[in-house]
Short mmCIF file of C-alpha atoms in Angstrom, two decimals:
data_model
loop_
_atom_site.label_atom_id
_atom_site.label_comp_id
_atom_site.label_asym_id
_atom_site.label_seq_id
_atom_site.Cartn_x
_atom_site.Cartn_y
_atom_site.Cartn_z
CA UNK Z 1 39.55 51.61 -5.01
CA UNK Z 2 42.13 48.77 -5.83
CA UNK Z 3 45.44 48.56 -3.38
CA UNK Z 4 48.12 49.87 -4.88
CA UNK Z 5 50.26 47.51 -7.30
CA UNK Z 6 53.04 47.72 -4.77
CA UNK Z 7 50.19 46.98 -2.19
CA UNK Z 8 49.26 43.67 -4.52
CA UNK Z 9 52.97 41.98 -4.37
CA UNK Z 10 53.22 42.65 -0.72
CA UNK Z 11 50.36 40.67 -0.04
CA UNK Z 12 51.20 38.06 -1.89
CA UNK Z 13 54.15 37.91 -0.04
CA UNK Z 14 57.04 39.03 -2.27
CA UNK Z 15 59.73 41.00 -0.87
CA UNK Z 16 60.73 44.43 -1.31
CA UNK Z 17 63.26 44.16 -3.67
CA UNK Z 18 61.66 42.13 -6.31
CA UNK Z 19 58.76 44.78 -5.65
CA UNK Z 20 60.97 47.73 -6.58
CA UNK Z 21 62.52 45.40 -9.30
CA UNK Z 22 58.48 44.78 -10.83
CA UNK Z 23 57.98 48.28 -10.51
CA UNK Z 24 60.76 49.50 -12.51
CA UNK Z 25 60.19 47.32 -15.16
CA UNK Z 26 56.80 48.58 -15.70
CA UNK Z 27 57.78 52.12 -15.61
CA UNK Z 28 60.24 51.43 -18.23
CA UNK Z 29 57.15 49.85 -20.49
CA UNK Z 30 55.67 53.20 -19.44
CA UNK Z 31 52.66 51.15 -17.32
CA UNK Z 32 50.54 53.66 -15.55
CA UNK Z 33 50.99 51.44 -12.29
CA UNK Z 34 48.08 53.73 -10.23
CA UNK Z 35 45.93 51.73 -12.59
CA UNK Z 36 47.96 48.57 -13.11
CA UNK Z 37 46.55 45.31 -11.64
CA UNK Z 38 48.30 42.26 -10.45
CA UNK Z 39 47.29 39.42 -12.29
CA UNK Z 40 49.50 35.96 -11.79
CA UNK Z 41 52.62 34.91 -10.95
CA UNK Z 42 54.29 31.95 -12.58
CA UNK Z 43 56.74 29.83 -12.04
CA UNK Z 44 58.66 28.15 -15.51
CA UNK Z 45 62.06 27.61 -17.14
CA UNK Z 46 62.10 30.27 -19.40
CA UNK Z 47 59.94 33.58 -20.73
CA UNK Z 48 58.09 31.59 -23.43
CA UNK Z 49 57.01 28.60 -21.52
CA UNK Z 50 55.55 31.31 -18.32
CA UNK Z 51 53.29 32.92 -21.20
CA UNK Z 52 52.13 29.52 -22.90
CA UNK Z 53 51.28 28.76 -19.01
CA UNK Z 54 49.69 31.82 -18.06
CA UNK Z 55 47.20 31.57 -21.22
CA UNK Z 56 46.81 28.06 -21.14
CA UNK Z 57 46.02 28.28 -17.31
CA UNK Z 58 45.63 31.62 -15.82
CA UNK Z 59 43.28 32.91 -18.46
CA UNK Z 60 40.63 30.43 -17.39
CA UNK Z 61 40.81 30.59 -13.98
CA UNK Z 62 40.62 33.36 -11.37
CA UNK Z 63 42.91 35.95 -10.21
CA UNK Z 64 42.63 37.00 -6.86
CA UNK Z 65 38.91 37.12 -6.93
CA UNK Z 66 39.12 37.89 -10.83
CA UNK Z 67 38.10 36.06 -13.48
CA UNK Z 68 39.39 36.61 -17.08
CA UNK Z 69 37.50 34.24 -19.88
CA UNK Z 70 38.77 34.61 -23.76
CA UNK Z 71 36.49 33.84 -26.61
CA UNK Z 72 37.26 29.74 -27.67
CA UNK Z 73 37.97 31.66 -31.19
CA UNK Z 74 41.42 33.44 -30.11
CA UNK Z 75 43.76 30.82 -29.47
CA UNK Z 76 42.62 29.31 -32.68
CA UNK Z 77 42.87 33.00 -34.29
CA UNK Z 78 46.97 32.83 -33.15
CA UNK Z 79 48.53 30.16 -34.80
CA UNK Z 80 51.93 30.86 -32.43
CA UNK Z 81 52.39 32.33 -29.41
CA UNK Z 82 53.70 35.60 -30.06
CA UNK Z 83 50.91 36.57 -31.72
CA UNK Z 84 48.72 35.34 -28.71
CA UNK Z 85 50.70 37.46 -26.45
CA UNK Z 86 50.76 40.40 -28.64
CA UNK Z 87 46.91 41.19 -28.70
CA UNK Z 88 47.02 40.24 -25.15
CA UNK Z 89 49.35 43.30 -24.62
CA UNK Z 90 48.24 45.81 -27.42
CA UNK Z 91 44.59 45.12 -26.37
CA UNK Z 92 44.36 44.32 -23.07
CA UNK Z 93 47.62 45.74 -21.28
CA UNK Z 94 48.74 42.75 -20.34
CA UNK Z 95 52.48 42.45 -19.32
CA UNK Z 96 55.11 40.26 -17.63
CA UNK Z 97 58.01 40.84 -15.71
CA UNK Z 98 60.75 38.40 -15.00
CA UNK Z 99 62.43 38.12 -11.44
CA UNK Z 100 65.96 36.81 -10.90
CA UNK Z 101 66.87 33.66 -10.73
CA UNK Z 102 68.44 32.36 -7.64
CA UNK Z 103 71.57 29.70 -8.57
CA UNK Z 104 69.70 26.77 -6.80
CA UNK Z 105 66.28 27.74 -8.37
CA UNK Z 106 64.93 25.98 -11.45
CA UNK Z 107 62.50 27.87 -12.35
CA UNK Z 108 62.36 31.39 -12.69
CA UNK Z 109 59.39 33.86 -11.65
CA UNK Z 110 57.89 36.07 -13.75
CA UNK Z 111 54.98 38.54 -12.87
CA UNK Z 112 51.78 39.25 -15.28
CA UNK Z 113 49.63 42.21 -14.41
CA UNK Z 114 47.09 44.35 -16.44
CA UNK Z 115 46.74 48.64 -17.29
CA UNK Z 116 47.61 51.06 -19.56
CA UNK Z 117 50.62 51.53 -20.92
CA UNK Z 118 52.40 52.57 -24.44
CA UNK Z 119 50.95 49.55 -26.14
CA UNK Z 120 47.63 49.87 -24.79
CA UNK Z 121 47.39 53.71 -23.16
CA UNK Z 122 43.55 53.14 -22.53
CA UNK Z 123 42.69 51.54 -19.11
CA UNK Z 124 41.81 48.17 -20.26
CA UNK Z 125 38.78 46.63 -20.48
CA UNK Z 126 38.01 45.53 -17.22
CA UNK Z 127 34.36 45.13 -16.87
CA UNK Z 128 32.31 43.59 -13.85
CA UNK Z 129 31.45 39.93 -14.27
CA UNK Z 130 27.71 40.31 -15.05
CA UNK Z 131 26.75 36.49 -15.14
CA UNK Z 132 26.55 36.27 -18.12
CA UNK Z 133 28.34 32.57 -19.27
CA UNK Z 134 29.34 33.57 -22.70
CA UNK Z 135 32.68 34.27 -22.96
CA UNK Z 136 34.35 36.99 -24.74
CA UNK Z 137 37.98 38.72 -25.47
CA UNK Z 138 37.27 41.22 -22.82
CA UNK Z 139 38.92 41.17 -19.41
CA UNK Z 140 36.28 39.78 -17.28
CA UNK Z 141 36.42 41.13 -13.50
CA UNK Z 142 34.79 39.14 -10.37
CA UNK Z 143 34.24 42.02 -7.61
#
């Protein structure tokens, strides 16, 4: 059984209040956060820039010890962003929470994590990475 989400942004060191600020936030998007799964965290200028990141970087590389791989053919499928980031969160639960800026910061955090919620009420696909090198639109999970 995974840690807690709580559990999740502890260990990676962030401190209680942004914790209880994260948390919030996904209740309010009605997350199920017993299931929910921290993904990334990223740091960027504004909302828009942290999701072009995140896809752009994130998707192909590993979150702590998980690995999420998108078929070549979605980017390509989204002609802008929104779109992207849509499917990502209808079909795959994906969501992301801004934390406050500090005055001397500048770039602002903003968390990404993964389970059901209104948009996507079904846990999401989360399957065990079987080997296998093709990729696909499913959420791809290193044990």
């Amino acid at each position: 059984m995974s840690p807690s989400l709580a559990d999740q942004l502890l260990g990676k060191g962030m401190n209680e209040l942004d914790i209880s600020l994260v948390l919030a936030r996904l209740q309010d998007e009605h997350y199920q956060l017993d299931t929910t799964e921290f993904l990334a965290d990223v740091l960027a200028p504004n909302r828009i820039q942290a999701i072009e990141t995140f896809i752009w970087v994130h998707l192909k590389a590993s979150f702590v010890g998980k690995a999420f791989a998108l078929d070549p053919s979605f980017l390509k499928a989204h002609v802008d962003w929104a779109s992207a980031w849509r499917q990502l969160r209808q079909h795959h639960g994906i969501g992301c929470v801004q934390l406050p800026k500090e005055p001397d910061q500048t770039l602002v955090q903003f968390v990404f994590v993964a389970g059901p919620n209104a948009l996507c009420p079904d846990k999401p696909a989360l399957n065990r990475d079987q080997g296998d090198s093709t990729c696909t639109d499913q959420l791809i999970w290193e044990p």
